[in-house]
Short mmCIF file of C-alpha atoms and ligand atoms in Angstrom, two decimals:
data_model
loop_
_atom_site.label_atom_id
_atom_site.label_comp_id
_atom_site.label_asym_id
_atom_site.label_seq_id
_atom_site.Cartn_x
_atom_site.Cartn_y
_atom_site.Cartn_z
CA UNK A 1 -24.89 12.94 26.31
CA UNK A 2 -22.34 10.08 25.83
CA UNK A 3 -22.42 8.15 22.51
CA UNK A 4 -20.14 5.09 22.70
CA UNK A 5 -18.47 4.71 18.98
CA UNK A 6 -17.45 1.74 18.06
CA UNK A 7 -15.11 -0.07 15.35
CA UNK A 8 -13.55 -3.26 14.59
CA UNK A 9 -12.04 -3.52 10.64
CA UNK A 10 -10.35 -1.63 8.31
CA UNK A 11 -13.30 0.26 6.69
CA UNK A 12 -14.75 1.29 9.75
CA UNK A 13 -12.07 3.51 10.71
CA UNK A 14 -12.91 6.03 8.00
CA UNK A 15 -16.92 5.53 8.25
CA UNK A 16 -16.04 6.41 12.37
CA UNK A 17 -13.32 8.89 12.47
CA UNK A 18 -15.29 12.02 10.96
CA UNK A 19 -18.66 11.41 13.08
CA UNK A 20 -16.43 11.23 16.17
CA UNK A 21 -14.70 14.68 15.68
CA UNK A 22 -18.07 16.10 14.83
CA UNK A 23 -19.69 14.79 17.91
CA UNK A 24 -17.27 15.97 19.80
CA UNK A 25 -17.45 19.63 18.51
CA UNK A 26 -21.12 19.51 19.28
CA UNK A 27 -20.27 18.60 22.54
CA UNK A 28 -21.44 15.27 22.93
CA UNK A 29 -18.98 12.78 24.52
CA UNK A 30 -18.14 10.28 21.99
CA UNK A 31 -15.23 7.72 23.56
CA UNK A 32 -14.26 4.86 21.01
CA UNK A 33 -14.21 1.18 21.21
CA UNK A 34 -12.13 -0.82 19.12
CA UNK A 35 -13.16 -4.61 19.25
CA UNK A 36 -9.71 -5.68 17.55
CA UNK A 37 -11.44 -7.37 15.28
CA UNK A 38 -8.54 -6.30 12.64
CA UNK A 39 -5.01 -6.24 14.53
CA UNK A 40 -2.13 -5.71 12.29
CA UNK A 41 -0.15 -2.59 11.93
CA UNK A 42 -1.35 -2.35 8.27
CA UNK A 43 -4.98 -2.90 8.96
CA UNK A 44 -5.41 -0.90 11.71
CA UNK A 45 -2.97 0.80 13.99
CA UNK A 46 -2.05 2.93 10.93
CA UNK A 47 -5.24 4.41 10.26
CA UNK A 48 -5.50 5.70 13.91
CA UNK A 49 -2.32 7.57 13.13
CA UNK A 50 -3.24 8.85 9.57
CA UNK A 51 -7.13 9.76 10.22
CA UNK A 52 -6.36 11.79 13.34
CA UNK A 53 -8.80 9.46 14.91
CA UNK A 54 -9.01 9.59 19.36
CA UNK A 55 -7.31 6.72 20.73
CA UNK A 56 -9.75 4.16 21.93
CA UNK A 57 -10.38 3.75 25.40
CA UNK A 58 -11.00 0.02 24.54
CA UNK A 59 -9.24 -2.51 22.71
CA UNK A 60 -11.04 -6.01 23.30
CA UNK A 61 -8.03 -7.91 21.17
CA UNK A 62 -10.57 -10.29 19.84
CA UNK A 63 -8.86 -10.64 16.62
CA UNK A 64 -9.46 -13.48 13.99
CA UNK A 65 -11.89 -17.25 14.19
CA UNK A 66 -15.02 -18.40 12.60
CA UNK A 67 -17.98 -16.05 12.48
CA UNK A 68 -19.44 -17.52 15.62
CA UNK A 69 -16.18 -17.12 18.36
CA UNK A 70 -15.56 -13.35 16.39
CA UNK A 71 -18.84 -12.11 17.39
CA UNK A 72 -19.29 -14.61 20.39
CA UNK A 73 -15.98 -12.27 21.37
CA UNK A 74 -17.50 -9.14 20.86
CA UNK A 75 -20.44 -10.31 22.62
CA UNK A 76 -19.10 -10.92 25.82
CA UNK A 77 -16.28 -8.45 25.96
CA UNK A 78 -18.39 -5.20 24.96
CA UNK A 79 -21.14 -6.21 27.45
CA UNK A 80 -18.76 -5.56 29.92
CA UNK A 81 -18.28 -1.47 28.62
CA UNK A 82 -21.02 -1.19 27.89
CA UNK A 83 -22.43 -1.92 31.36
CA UNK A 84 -19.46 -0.03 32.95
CA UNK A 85 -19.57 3.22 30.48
CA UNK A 86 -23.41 3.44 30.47
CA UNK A 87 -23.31 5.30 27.14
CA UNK A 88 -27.01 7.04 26.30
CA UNK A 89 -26.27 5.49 22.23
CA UNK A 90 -23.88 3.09 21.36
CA UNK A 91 -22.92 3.65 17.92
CA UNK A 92 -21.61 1.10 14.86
CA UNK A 93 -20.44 1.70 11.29
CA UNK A 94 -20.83 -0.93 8.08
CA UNK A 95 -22.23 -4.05 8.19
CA UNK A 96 -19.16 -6.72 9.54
CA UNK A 97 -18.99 -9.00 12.41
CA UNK A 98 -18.10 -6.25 14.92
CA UNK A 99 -21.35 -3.90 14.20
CA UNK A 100 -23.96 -6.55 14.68
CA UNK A 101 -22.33 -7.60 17.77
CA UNK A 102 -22.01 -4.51 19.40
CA UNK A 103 -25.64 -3.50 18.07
CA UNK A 104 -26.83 -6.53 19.83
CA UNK A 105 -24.86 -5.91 23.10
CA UNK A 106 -26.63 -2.60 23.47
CA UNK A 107 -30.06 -3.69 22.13
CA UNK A 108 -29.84 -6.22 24.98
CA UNK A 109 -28.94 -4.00 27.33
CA UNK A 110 -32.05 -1.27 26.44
CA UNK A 111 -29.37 0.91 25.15
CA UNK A 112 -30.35 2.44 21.74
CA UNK A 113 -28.38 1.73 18.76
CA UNK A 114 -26.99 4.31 15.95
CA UNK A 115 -26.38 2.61 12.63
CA UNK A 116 -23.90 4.69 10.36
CA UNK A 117 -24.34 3.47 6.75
CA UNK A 118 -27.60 1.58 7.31
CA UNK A 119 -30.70 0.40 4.78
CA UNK A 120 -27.74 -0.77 2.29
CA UNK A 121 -28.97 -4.86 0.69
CA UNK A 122 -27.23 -6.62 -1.85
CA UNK A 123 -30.49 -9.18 -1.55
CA UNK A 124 -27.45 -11.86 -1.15
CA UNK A 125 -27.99 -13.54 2.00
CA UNK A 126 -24.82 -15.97 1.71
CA UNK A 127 -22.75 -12.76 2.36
CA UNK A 128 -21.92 -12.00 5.72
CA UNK A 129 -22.43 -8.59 5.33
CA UNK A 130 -25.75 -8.82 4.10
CA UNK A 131 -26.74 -10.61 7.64
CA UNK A 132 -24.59 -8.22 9.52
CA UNK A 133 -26.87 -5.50 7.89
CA UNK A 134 -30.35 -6.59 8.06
CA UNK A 135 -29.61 -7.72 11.75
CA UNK A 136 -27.90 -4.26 12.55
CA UNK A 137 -30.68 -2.08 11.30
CA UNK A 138 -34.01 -3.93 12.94
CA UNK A 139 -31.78 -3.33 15.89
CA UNK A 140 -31.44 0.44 15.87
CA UNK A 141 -33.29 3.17 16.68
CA UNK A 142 -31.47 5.84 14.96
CA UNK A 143 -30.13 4.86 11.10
CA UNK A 144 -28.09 6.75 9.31
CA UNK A 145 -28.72 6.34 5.17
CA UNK A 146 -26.23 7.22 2.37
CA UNK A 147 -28.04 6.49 -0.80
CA UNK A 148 -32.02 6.46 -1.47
CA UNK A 149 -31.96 3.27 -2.24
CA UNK A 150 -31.25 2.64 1.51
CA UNK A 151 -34.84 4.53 2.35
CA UNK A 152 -36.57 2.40 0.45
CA UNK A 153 -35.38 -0.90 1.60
CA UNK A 154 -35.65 -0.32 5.53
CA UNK A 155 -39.27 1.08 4.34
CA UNK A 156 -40.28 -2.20 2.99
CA UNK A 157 -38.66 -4.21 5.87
CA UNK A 158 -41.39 -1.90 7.95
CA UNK A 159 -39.26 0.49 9.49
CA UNK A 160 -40.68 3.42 10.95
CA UNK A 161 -39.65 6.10 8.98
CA UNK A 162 -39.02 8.69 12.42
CA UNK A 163 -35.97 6.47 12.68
CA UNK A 164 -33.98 6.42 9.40
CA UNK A 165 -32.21 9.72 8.05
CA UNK A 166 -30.71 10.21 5.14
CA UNK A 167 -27.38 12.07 6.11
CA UNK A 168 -24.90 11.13 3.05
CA UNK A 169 -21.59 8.66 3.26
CA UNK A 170 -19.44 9.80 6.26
CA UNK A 171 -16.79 7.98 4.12
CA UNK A 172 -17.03 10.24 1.70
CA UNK A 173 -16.24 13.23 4.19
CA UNK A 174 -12.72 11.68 4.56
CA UNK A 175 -12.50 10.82 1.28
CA UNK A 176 -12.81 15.08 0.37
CA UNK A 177 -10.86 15.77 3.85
CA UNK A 178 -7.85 13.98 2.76
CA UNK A 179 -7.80 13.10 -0.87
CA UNK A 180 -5.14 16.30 -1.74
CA UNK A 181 -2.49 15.41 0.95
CA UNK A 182 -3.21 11.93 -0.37
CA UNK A 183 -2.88 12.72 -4.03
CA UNK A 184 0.62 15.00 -3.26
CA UNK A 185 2.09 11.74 -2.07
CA UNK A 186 2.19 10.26 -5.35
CA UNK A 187 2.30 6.66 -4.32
CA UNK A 188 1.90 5.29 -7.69
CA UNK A 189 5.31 6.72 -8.46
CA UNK A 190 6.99 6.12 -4.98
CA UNK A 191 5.47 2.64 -4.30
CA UNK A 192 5.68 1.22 -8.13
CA UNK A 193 7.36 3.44 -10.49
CA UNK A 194 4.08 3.62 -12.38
CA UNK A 195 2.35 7.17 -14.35
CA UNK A 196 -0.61 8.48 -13.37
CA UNK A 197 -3.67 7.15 -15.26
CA UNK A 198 -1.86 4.32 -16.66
CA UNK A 199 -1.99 1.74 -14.38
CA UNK A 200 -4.78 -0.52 -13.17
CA UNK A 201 -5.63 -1.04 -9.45
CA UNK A 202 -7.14 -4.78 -7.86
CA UNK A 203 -8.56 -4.94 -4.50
CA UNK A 204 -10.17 -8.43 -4.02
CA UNK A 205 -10.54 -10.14 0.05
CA UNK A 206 -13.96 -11.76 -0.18
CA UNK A 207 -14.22 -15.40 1.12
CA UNK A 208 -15.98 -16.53 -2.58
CA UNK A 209 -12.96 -14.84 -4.66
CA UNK A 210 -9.86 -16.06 -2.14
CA UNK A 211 -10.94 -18.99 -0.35
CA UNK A 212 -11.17 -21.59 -3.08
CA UNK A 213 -8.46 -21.62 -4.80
CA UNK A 214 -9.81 -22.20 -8.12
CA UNK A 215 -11.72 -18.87 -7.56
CA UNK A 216 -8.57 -17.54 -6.63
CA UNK A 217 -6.58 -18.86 -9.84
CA UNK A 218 -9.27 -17.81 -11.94
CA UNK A 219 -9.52 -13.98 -10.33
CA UNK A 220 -5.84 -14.44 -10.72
CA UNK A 221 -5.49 -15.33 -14.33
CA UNK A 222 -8.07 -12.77 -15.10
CA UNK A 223 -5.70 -10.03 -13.44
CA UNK A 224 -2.68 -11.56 -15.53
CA UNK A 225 -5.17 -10.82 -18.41
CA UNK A 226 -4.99 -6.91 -17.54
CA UNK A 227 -1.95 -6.89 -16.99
CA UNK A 228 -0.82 -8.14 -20.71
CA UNK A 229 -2.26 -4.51 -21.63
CA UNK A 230 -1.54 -2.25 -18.55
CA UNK A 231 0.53 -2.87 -15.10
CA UNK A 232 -1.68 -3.77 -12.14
CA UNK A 233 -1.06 -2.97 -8.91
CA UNK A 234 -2.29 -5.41 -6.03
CA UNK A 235 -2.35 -4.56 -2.45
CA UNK A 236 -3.64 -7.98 -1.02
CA UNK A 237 -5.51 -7.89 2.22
CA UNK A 238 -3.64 -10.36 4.43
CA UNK A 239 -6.55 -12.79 4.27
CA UNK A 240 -5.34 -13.06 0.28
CA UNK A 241 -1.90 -13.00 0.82
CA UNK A 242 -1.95 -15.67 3.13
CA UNK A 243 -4.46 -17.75 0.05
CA UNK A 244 -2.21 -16.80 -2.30
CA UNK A 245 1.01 -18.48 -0.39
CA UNK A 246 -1.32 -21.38 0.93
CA UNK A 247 -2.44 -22.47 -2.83
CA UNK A 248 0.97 -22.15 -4.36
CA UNK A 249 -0.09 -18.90 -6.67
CA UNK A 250 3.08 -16.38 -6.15
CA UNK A 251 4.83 -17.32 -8.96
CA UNK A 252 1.99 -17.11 -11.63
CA UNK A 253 1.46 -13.83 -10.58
CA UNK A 254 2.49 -10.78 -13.24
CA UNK A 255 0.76 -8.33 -10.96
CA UNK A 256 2.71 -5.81 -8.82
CA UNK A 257 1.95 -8.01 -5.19
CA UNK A 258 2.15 -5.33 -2.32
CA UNK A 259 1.64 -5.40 1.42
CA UNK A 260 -1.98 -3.60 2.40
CA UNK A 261 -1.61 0.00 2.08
CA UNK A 262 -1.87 2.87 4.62
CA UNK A 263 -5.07 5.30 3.94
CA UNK A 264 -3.43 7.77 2.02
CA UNK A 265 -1.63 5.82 -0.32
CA UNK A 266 -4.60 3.55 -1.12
CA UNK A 267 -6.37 6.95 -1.75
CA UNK A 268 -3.74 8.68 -4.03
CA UNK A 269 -3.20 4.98 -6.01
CA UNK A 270 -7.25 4.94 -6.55
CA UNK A 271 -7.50 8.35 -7.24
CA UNK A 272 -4.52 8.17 -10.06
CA UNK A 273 -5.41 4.74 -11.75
CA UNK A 274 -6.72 4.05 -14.85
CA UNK A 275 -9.44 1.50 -13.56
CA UNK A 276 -9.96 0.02 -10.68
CA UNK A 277 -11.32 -3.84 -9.98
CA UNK A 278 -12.59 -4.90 -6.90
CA UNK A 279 -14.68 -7.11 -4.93
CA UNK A 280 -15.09 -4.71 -1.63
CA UNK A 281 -17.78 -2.12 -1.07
CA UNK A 282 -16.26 0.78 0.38
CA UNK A 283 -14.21 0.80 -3.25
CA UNK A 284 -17.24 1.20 -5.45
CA UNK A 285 -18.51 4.62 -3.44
CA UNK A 286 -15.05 5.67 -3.28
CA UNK A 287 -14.48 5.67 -7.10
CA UNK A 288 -17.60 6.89 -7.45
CA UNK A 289 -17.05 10.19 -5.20
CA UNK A 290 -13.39 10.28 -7.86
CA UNK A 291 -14.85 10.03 -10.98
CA UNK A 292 -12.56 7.01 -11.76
CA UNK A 293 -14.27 3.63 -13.90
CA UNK A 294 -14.59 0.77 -11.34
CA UNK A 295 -15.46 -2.97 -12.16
CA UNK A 296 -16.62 -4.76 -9.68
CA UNK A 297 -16.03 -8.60 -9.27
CA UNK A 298 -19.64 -9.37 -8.03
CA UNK A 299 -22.56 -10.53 -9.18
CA UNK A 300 -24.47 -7.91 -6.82
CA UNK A 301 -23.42 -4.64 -5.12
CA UNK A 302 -25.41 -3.34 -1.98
CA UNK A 303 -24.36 -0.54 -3.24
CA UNK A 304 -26.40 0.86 -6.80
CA UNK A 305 -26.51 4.35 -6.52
CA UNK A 306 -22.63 4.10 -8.16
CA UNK A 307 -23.63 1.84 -10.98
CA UNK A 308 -27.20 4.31 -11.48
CA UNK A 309 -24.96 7.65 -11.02
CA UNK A 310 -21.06 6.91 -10.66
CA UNK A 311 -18.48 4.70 -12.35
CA UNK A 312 -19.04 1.08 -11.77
CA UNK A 313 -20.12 -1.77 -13.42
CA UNK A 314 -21.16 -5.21 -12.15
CA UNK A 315 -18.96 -7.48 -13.85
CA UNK A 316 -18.77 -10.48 -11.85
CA UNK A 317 -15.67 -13.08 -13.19
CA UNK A 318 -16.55 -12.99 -16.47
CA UNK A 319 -13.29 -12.27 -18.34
CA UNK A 320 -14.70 -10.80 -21.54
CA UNK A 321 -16.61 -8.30 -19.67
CA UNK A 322 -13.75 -7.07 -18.03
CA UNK A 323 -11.09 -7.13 -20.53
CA UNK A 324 -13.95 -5.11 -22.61
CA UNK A 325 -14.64 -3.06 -20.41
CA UNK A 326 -10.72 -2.03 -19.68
CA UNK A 327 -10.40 -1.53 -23.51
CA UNK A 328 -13.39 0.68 -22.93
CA UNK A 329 -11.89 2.90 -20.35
CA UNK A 330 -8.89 3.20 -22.34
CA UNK A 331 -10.84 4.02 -25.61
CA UNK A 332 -12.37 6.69 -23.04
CA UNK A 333 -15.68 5.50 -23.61
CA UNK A 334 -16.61 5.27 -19.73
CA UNK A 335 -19.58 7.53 -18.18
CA UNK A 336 -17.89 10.33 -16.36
CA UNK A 337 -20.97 9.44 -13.53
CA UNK A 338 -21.98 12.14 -10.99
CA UNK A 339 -21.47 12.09 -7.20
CA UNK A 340 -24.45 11.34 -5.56
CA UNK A 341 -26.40 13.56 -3.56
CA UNK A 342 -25.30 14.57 0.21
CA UNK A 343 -21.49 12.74 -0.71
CA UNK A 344 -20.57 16.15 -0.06
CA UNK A 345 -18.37 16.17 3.25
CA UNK A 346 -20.80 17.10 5.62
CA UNK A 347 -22.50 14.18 6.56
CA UNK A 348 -21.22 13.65 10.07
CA UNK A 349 -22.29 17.12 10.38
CA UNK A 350 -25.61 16.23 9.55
CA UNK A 351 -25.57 13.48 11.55
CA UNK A 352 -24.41 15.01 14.39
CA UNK A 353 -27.48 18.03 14.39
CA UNK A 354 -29.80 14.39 14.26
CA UNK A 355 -28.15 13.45 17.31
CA UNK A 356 -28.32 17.13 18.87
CA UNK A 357 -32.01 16.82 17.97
CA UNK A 358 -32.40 13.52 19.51
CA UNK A 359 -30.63 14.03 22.89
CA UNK A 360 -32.21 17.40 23.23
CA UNK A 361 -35.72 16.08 23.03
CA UNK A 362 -35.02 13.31 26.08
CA UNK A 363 -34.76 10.20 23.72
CA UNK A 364 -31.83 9.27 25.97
CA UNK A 365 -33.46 9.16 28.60
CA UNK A 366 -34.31 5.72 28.55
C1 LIG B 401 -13.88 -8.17 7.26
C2 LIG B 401 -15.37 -8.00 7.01
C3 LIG B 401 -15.61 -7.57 5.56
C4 LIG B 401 -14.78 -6.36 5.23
C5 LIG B 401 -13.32 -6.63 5.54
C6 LIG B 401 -12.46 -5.43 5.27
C7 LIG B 401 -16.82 -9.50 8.32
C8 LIG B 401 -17.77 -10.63 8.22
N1 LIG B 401 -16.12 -9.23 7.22
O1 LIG B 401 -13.44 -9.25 6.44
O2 LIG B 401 -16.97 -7.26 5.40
O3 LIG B 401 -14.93 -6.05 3.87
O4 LIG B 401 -13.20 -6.98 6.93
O5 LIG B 401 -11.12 -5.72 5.34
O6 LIG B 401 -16.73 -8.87 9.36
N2 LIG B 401 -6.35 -10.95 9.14
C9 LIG B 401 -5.06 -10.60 9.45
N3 LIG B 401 -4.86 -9.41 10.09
C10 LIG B 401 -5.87 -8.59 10.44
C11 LIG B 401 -7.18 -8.97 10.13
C12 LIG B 401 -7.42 -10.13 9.47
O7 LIG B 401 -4.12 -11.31 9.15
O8 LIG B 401 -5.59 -7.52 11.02
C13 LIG B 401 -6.60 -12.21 8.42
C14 LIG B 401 -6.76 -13.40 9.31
O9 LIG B 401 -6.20 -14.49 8.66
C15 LIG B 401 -8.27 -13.57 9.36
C16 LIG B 401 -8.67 -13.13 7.96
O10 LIG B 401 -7.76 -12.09 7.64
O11 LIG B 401 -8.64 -14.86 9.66
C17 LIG B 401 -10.07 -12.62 7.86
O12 LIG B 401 -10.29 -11.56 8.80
P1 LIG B 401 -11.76 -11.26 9.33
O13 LIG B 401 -11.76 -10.11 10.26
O14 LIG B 401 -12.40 -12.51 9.79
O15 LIG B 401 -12.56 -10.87 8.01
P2 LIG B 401 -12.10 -10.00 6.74
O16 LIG B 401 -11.88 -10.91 5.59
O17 LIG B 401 -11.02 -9.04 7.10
#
């Protein structure tokens, strides 16, 4: 059986890299794809070095635009694998540009589609994501869940329930594969001379926090807020550095500014800090699988089982919350939260025996 894995950004390197080893010890071809959708060194190239991840056979360079010539780009270059590799699955991770694309490449080509990390629904349709998502899953034939809540939504949206498996977060399994090399590293000392535990962490790249720059000043000026009580570090996506050179903002910044950081070090800085604030997704499960208090700058997360088990809290940009909620986490009067069920390091593994299961029984036969 050949399963064609594909990836495109940033977080679905680590969604990607553990289900490919583990469908390869099973014995199941599984060549990668990489639509280029994220190009730099920092973004990507690095995490093919630090992950251990196969080389792709495939880059299709089709970089950055508008939503339309991204996926438009996908589109037309993947048909053209696709059609030449004849894979029996092709397989995507997440929920951005380059998984519905793909998805849709294969769907239109009768070639069944795995979704790792589907069923997730923030109930926001003006995110991308949240499009990418619904789209992805009424695609696929095979999705892969990592919370309950994700069994419950593709229920309702009348999926039949022989497709959708609850496997865990294969995110999670290179969270636990890596997190003591990444810890050992001690970035927060090499990178910014800070102590463990006493330094805040920001993450923020979505298009409502960055693109406008009064959202921007005001995420910035809440930041400067933290940091009157505790350094923050800031590794700013390059979509945010670029905002925050466009709009004029680098001098009113107290924050330590760095350049997007390689897996591990992201990994050792979340797993040492204080706090962390953020605006992506992948951060909210990661803190949660740590143990470490997470505020996230949204008004909805796709993602509840961390705010009904872990260590987040919805916050949105409302400045009291968060500079309570930092004096909370300091007070230590922050729920310790529990990992959530199957975020144990074996979900490729169960994903893979699905797979097994499936191919064995002539599903790919199509
Ligand atoms: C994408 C995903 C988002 C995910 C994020 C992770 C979609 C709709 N969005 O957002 O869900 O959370 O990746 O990082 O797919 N850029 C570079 N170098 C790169 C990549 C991007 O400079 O390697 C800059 C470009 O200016 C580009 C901008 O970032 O225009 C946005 O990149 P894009 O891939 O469109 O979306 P992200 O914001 O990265």
């Amino acid at each position: 059986m050949r399963v064609l894995c594909t990836v495109g950004t940033r977080p679905n390197f680590m969604k990607m890299a553990p289900v490919v080893r583990s469908l390869e010890s099973c014995g199941i071809e599984a060549p990668l794809v990489h639509t280029g959708q994220h190009y730099d060194h920092a973004m990507s190239e690095v995490f093919f070095e630090e992950l251990g991840m196969p080389r792709p056979v495939q880059n299709l360079g089709v970089g950055s635009g508008t939503h339309a010539q991204q996926t438009a780009r996908v589109l037309v270059a993947f048909e053209q694998v696709c059609i030449e590799m004849e894979p029996d699955l092709v397989l995507v991770a997440g929920d951005v540009n380059s998984t519905v694309a793909c998805a849709l490449v294969a769907a239109k080509l009768h070639c069944p589609v795995g979704h790792v990390e589907s069923g997730l629904r923030s109930f926001d349709r003006s995110m991308p994501e949240e499009v990418n998502r619904i789209v992805t899953d009424h695609l696929s034939s095979l999705l892969f869940v990592t919370e309950e809540s994700g069994l419950r939504n593709l229920e309702s949206e009348g999926i039949p329930s022989d497709r959708i498996h609850l496997v865990g977060n294969t995110m999670i399994d290179t969270l636990r594969e890596n997190i003591e090399s990444a810890v050992a590293r001690r970035s927060w000392e090499a990178l910014v001379g800070l102590q463990p535990k006493k330094y805040a962490l920001a993450t923020v790249h979505r298009p409502e926090n960055v693109d406008d720059p009064q959202s921007l000043e005001h995420v910035i000026k809440i930041l400067g807020e933290v940091a009157r009580s505790v350094p923050v570090v800031f590794p700013a996506h390059p979509r945010t550095r670029d905002r925050i050179i466009d709009f004029g903002f680098e001098q009113k910044l107290p924050l330590h500014l760095i350049d997007p950081l390689p897996y591990l070090d992201f990994l050792g800085l979340m797993a040492e800090a204080a706090v962390v604030l953020t605006d992506s997704g992948g951060v909210q499960e990661e803190t949660t699988a740590l143990g470490v208090p997470c505020l996230t700058l949204r008004e909805n997360t796709e993602r509840p089982v961390t705010i009904e088990q872990g260590t987040n809290r919805l916050v949105g940009l409302n400045q009291d919350a968060i500079l309570q909620s930092v004096s909370q986490v300091f007070a230590g009067d922050w729920p310790k939260g529990q990992v959530p069920d199957l975020w144990d390091g074996k979900a490729s593994f169960r994903l893979s025996e699905v797979l097994k299961k499936w191919g064995g029984s002539g599903n790919h036969e199509h």
